[in-house]
mmCIF file of C-alpha atoms in Angstrom:
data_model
loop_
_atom_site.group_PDB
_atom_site.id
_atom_site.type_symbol
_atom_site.label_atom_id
_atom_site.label_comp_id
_atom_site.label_asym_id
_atom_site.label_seq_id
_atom_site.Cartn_x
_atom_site.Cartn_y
_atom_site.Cartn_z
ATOM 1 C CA UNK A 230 -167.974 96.493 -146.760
ATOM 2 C CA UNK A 231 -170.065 97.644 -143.820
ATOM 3 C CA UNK A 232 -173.178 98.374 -146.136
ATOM 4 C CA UNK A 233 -172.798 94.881 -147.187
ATOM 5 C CA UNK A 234 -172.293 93.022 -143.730
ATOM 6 C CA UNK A 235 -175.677 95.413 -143.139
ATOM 7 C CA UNK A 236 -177.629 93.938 -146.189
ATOM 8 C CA UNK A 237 -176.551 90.685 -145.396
ATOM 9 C CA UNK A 238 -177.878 90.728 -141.171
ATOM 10 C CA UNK A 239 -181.200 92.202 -142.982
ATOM 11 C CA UNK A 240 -181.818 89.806 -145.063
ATOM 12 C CA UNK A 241 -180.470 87.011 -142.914
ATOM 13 C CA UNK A 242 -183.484 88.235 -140.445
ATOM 14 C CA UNK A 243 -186.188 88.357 -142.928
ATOM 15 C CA UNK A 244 -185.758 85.132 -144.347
ATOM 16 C CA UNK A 245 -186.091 83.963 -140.458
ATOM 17 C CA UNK A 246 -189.175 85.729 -139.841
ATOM 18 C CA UNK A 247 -190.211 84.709 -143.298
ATOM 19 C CA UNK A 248 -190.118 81.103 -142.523
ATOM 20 C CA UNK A 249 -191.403 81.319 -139.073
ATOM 21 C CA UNK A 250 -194.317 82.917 -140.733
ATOM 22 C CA UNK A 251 -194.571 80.273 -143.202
ATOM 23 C CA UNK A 252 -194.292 77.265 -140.255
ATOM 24 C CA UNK A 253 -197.031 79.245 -138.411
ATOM 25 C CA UNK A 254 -199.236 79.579 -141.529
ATOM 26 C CA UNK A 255 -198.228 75.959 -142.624
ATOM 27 C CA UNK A 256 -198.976 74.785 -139.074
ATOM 28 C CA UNK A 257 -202.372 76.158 -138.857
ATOM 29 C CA UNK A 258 -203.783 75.115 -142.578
ATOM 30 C CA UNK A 259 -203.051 71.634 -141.098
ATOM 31 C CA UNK A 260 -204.892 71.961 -138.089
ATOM 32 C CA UNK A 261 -207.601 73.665 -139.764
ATOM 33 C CA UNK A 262 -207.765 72.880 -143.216
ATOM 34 C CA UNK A 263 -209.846 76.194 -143.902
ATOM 35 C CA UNK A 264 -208.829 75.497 -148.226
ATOM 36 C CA UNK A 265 -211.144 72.344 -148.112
ATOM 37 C CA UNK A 266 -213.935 73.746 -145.990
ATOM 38 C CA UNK A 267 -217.699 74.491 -147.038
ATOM 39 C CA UNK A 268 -220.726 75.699 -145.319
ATOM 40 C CA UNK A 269 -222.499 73.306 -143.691
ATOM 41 C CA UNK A 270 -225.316 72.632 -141.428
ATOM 42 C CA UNK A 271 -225.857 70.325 -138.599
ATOM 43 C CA UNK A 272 -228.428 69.447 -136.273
ATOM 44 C CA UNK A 273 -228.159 70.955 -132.821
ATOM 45 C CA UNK A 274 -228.556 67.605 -130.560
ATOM 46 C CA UNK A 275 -227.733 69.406 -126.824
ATOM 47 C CA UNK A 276 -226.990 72.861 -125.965
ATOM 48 C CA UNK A 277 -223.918 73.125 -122.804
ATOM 49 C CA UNK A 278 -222.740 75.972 -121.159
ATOM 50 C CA UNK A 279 -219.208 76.028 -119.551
ATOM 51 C CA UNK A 280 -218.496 78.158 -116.689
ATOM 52 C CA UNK A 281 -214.984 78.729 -115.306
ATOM 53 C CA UNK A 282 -214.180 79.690 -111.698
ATOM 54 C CA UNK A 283 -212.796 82.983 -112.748
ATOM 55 C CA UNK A 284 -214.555 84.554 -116.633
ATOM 56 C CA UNK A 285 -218.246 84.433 -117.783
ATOM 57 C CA UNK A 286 -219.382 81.620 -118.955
ATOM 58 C CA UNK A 287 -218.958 80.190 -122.646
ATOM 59 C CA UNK A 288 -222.049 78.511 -125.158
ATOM 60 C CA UNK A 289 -221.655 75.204 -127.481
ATOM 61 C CA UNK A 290 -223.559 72.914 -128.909
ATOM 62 C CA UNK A 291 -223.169 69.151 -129.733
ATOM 63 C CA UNK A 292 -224.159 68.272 -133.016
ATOM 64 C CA UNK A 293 -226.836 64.932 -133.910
ATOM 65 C CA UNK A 294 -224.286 62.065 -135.407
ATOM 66 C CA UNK A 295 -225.498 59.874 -137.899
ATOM 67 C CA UNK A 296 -226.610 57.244 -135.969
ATOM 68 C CA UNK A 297 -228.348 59.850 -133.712
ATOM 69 C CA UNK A 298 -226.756 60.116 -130.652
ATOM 70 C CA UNK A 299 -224.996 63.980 -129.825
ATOM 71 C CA UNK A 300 -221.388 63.913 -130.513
ATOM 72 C CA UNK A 301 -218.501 64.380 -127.715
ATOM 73 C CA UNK A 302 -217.029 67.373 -129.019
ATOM 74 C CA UNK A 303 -218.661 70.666 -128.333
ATOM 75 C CA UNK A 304 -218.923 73.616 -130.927
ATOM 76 C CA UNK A 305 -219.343 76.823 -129.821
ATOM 77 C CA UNK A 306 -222.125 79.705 -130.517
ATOM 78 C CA UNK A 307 -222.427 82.928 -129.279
ATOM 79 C CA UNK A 308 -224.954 83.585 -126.138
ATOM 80 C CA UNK A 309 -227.954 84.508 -128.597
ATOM 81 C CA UNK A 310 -227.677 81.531 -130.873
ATOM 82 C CA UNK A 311 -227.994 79.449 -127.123
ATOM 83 C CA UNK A 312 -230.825 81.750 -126.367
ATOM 84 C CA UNK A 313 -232.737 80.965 -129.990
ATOM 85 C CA UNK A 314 -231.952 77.442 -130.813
ATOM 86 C CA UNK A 315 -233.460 74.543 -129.734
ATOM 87 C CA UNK A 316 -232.475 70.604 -129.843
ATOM 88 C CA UNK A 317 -233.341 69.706 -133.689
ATOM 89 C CA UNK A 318 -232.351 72.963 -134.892
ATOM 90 C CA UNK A 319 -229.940 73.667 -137.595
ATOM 91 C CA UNK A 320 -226.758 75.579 -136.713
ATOM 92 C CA UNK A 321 -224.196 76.613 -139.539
ATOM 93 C CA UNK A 322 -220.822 75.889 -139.884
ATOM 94 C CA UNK A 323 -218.591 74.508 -142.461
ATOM 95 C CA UNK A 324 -217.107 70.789 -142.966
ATOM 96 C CA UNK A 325 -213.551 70.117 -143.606
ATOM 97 C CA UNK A 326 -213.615 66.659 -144.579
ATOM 98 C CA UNK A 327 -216.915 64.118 -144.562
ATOM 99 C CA UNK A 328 -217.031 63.802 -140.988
ATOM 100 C CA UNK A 329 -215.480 67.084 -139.845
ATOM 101 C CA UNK A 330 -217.898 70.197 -138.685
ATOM 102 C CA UNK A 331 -216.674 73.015 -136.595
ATOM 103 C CA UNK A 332 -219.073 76.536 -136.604
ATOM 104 C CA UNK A 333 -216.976 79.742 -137.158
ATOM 105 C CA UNK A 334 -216.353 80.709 -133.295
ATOM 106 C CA UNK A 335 -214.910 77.172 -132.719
ATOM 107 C CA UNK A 336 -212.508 78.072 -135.561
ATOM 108 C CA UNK A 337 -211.736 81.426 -134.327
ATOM 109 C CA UNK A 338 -211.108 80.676 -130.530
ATOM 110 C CA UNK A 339 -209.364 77.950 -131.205
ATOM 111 C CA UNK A 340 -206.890 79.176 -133.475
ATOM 112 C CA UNK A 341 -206.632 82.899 -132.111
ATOM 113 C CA UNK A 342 -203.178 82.436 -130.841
ATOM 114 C CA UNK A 343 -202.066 80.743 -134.460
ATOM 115 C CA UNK A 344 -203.725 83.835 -135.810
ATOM 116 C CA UNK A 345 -202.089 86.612 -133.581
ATOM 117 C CA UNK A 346 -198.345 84.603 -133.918
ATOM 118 C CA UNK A 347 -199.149 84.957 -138.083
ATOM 119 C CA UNK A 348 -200.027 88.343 -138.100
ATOM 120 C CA UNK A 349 -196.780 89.345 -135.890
ATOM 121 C CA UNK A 350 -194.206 87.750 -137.733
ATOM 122 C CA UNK A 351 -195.597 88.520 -140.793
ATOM 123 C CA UNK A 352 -195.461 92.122 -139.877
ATOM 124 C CA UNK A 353 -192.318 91.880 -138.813
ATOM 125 C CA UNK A 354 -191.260 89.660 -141.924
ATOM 126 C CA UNK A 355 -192.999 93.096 -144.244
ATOM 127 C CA UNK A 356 -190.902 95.329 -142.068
ATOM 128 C CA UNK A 357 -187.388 93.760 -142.895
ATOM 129 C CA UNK A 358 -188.099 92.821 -146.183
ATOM 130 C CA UNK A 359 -188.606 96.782 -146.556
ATOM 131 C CA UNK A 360 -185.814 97.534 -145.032
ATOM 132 C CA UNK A 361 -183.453 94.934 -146.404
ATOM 133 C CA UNK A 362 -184.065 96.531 -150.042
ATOM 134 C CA UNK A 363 -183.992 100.178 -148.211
ATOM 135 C CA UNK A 364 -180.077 98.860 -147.473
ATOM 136 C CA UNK A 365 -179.052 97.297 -150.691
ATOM 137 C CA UNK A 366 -176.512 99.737 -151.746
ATOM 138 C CA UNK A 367 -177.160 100.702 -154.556
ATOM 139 C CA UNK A 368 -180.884 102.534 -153.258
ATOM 140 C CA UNK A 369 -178.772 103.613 -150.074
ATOM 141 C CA UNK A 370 -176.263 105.506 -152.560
ATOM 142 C CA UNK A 371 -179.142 107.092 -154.456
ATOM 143 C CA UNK A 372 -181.020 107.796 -150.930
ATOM 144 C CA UNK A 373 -178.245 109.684 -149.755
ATOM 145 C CA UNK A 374 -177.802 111.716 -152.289
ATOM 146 C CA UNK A 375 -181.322 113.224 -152.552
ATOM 147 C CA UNK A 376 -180.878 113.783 -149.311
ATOM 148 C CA UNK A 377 -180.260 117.486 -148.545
ATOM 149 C CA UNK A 378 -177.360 116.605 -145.247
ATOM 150 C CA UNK A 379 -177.379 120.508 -143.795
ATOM 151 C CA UNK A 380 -181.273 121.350 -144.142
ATOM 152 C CA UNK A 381 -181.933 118.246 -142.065
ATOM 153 C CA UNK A 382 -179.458 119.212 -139.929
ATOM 154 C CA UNK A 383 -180.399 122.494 -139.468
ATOM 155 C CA UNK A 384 -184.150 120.833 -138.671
ATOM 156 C CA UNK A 385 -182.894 118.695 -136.201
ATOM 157 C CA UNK A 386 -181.419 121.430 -134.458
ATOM 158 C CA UNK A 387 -184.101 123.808 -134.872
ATOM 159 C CA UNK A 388 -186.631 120.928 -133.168
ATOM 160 C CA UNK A 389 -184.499 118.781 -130.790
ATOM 161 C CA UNK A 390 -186.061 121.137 -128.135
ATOM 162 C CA UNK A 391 -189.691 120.029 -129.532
ATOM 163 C CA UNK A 392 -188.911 116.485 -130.184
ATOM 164 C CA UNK A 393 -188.334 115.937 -126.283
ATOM 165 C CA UNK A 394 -192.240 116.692 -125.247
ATOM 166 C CA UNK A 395 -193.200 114.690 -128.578
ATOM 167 C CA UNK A 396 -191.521 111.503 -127.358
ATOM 168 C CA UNK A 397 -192.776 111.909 -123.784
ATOM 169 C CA UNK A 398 -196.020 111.967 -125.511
ATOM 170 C CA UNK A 399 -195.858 109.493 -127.566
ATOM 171 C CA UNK A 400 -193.939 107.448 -124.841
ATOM 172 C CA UNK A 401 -196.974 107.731 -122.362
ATOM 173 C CA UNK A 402 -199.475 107.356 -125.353
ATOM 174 C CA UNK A 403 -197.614 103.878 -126.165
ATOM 175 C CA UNK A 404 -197.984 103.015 -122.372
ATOM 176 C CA UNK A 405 -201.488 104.038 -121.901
ATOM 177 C CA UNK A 406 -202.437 101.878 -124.905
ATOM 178 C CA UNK A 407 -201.332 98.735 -123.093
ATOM 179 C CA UNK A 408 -203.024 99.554 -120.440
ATOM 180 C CA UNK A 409 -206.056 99.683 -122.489
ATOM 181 C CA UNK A 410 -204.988 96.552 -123.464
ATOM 182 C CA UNK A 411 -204.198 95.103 -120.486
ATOM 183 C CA UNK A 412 -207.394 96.401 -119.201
ATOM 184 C CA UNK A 413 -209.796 94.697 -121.838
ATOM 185 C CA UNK A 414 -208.015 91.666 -121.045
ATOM 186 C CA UNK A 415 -209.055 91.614 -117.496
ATOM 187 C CA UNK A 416 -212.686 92.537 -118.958
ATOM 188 C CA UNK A 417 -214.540 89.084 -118.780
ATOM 189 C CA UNK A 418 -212.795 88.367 -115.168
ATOM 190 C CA UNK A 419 -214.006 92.098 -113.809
ATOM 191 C CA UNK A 420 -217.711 91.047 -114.746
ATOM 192 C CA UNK A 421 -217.308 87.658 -113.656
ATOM 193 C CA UNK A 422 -216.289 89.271 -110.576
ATOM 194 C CA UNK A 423 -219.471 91.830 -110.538
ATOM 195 C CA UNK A 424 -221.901 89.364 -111.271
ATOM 196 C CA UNK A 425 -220.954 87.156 -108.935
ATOM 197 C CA UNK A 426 -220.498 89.638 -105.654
ATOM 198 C CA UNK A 427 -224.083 90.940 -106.529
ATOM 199 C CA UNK A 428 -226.743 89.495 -104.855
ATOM 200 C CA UNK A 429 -229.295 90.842 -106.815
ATOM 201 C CA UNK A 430 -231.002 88.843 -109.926
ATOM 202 C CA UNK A 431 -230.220 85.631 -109.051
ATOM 203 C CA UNK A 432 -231.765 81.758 -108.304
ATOM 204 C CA UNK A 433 -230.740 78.903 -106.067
ATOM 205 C CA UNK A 434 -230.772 75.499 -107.208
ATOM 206 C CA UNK A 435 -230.155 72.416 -107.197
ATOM 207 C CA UNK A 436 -228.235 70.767 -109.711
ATOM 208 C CA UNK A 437 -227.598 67.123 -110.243
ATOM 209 C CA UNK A 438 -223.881 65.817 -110.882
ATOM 210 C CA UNK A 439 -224.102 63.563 -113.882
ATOM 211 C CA UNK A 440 -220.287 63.542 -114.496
ATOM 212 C CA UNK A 441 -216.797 64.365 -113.216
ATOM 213 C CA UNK A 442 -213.704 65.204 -114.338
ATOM 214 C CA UNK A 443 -210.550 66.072 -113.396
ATOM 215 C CA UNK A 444 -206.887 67.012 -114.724
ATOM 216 C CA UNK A 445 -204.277 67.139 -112.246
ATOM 217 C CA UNK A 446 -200.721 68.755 -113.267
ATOM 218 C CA UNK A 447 -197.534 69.138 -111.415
ATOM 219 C CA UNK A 448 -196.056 71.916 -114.219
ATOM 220 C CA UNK A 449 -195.300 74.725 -112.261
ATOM 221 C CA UNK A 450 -196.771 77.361 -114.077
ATOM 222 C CA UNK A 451 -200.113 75.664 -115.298
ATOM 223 C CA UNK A 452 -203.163 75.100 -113.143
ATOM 224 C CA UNK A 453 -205.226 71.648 -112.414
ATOM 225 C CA UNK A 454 -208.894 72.043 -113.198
ATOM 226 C CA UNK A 455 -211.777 70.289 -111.426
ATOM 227 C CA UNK A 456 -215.183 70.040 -112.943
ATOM 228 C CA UNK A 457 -218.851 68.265 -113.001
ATOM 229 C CA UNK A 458 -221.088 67.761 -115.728
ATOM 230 C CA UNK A 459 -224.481 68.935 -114.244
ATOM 231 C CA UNK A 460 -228.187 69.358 -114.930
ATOM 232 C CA UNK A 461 -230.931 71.386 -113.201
ATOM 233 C CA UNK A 462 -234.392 73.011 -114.162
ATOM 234 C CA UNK A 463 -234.415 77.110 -114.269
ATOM 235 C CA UNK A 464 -237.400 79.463 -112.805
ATOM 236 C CA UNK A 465 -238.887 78.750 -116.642
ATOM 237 C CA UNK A 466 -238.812 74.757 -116.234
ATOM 238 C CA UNK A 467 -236.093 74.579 -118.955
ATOM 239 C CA UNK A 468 -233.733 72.070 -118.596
ATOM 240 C CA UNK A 469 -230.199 73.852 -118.321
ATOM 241 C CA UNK A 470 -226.667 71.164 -119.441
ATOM 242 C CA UNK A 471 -223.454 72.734 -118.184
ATOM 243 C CA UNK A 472 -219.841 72.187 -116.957
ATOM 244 C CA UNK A 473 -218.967 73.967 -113.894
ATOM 245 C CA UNK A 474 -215.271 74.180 -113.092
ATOM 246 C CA UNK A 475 -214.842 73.862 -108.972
ATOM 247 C CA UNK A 476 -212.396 74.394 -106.454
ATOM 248 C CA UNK A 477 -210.185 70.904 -105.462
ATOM 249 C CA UNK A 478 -211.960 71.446 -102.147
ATOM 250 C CA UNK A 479 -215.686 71.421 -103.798
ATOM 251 C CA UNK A 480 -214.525 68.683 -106.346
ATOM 252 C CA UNK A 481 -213.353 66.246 -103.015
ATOM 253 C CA UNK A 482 -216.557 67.030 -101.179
ATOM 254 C CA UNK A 483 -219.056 66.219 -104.004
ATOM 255 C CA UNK A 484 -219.707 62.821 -106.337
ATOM 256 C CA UNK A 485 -221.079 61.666 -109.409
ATOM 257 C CA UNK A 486 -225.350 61.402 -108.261
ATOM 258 C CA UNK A 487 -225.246 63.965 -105.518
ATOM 259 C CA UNK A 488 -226.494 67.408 -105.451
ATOM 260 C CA UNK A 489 -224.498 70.588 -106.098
ATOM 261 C CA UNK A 490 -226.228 73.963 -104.307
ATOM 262 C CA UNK A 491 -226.113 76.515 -107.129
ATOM 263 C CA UNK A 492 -227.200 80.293 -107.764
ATOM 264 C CA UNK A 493 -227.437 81.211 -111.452
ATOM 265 C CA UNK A 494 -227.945 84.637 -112.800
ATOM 266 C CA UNK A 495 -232.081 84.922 -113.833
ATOM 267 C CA UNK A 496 -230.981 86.459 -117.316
ATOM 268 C CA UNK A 497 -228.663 84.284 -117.909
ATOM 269 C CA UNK A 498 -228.416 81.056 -116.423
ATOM 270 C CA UNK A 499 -225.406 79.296 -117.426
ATOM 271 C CA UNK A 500 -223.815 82.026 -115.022
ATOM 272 C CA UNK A 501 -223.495 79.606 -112.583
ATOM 273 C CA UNK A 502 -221.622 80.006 -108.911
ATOM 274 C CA UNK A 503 -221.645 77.257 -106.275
ATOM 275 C CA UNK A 504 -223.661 78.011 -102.883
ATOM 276 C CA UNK A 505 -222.024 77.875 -99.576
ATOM 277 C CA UNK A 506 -218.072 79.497 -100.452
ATOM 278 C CA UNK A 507 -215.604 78.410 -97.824
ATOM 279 C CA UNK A 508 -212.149 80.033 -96.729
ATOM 280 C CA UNK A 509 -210.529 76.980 -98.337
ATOM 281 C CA UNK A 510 -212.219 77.636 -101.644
ATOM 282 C CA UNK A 511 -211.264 81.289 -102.051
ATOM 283 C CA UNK A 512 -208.223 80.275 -101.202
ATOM 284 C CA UNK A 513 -207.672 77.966 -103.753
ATOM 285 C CA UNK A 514 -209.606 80.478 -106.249
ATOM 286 C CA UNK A 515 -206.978 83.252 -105.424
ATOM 287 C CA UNK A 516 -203.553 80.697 -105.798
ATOM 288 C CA UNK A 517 -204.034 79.954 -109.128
ATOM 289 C CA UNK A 518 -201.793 81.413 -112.080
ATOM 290 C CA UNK A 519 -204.844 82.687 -113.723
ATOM 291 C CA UNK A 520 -205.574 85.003 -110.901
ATOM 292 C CA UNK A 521 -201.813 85.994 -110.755
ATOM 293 C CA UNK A 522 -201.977 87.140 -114.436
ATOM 294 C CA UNK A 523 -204.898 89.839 -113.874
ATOM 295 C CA UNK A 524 -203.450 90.393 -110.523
ATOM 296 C CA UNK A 525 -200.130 91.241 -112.356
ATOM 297 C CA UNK A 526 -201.910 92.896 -115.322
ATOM 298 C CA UNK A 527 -203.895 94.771 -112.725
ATOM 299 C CA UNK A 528 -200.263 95.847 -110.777
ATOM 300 C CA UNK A 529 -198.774 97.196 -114.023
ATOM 301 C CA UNK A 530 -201.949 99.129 -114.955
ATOM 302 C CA UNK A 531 -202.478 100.930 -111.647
ATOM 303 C CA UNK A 532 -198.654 101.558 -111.647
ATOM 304 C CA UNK A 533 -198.887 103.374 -115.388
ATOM 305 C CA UNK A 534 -201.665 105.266 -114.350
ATOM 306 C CA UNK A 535 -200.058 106.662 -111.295
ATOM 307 C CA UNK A 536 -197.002 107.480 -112.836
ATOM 308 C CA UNK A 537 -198.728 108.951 -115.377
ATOM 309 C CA UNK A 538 -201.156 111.356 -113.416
ATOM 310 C CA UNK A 539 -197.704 112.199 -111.147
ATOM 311 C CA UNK A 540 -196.011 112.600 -114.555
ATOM 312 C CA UNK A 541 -198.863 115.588 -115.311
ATOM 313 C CA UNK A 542 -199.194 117.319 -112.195
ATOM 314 C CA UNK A 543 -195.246 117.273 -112.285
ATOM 315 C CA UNK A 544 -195.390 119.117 -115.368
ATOM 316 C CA UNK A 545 -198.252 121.903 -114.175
ATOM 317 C CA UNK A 546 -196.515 122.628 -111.804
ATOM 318 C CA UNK A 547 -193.218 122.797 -113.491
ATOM 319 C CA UNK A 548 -194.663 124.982 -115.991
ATOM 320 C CA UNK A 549 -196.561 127.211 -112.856
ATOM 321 C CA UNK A 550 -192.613 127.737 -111.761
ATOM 322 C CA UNK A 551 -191.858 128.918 -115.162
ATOM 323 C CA UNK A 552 -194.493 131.439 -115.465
ATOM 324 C CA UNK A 553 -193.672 132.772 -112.229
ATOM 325 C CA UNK A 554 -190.304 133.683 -113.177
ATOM 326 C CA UNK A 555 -191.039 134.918 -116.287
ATOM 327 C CA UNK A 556 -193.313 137.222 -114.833
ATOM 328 C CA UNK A 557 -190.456 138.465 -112.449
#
């Protein structure tokens, strides 16, 4: 009866992650109808650049409509497609629909967290299933037999004292690999960070405000954002489009037609940073939930790392003890 109850719980939790999976993938074919896409081309009518307050900036295009003028929506490229394309240019994609074009990144970034939620439950959905016909009892019966009861026994016992370290290992190995994770997470917000406490290699301009744009939300854990559309001339005399995200203090001191003091990195710049940082706008920069996610993700990974390095010197000198009184 109990083997039964068992196989009915597994497979009562398989078909759940099953159909998750399937509302996930269902969900996401509908967004992105990737079955009725092609390869396409379209002509590149204005490159932009957005730049966020807190990670490196990002690289899209708007495409030439038919009637000639660039569309609204913005595709994105990767840095050297902005670097070698010019207005006029072809950049590839694929069309889902006739008036539908989105390039691969666009696809990719926009449905990563679709993508990552798929791949989850559907792991999870391949685990159960295996071990919903692992408890069926007919294969339990059989799996218990072949089963030698007092050898395994008589393993377990002979390596429960080896088993311990193994976990520990494994334990800290599973720990370390978030903080890896954790770590490349923070990446594009550490050289954000870098690039824009270096003085070196950069340009003051500046730039024109040709638009503004703001959304304001009272959520508690989500963030307003304030940002211009602006325009300036590089060192090279080429005319750089971007959208600079700016602190509610910058946003209230600045208007549509009036110009924004900039630096921008000389190698690449779309890295743009406003001139002339106040108290009020750090501020603002560091009270933002963004910042409280790598400050948390930060917190955890110094914490693992200390307990960690404690965890080994713990252990030398446990094992220093242990020679010592063997040698007595």
């Amino acid at each position: 009866m109990e083997t039964v109850k068992e196989f009915a719980g597994m497979a009562a939790g398989t078909l759940f992650f099953i159909l998750l999976t399937w509302a996930l993938t269902s969900s996401y074919l509908e967004e992105y109808d990737l079955t009725s896409a092609k390869p396409a081309t379209a002509s590149v009518a204005a490159k932009v650049g957005t730049k966020s307050l807190l990670r490196p900036p990002a690289f899209f295009v708007k495409i030439r409509q038919d009637d000639g003028s660039p569309s609204e929506e913005l595709h994105r490229i990767s840095r050297s497609q902005m670097e070698k394309l010019s207005i006029g240019d072809p950049v590839s994609g694929y069309a889902t629909g006739p008036t539908g074009f989105s390039t691969i990144r666009t696809i990719v970034y926009d449905s990563i967290f679709y993508m990552i939620g798929i791949f989850i439950f559907g792991f999870i959905s391949l685990c159960c299933l295996f071990a919903t016909i692992l408890s069926i009892p007919a294969i339990d019966q059989a799996e218990q037999r072949s089963s030698h009861k007092r050898a395994v026994k008589k393993k377990r016992e002979r390596r429960k004292k080896k088993k311990k370290p193994k976990r520990t290992r494994s334990g800290w190995g599973l720990a370390l690999g978030c903080v890896a994770f954790f770590l490349l997470v923070t990446l594009p917000f550490l050289s954000n960070l870098v690039h824009s406490a270096l003085p070196a290699g950069k340009n003051s301009a500046e730039a024109l405000i040709i638009n503004e744009d703001s959304y304001v939300t009272y959520r508690k854990h989500e963030d307003s954002s304030y940002r211009f559309n602006i325009v300036f001339d590089d060192e090279d005399g080429e005319t750089i489009l971007a959208i600079k995200d700016v602190t509610p203090n910058t946003y209230r001191n600045y208007s549509i037609g009036d110009s924004l003091p900039i630096e921008y990195q000389t190698s690449n710049p779309y890295n743009i940073h406003v001139r002339g940082t106040t108290l009020t706008d750090i501020q603002q920069m560091l009270l933002t939930w963004e910042m409280f996610l790598y400050a948390a993700l930060f917190a955890v990974s110094g914490f693992v790392i200390w307990a960690y390095v404690n965890s080994r010197k713990n252990g030398r000198r446990d094992s220093r003890k242990g020679d010592r009184f063997a040698s007595r």
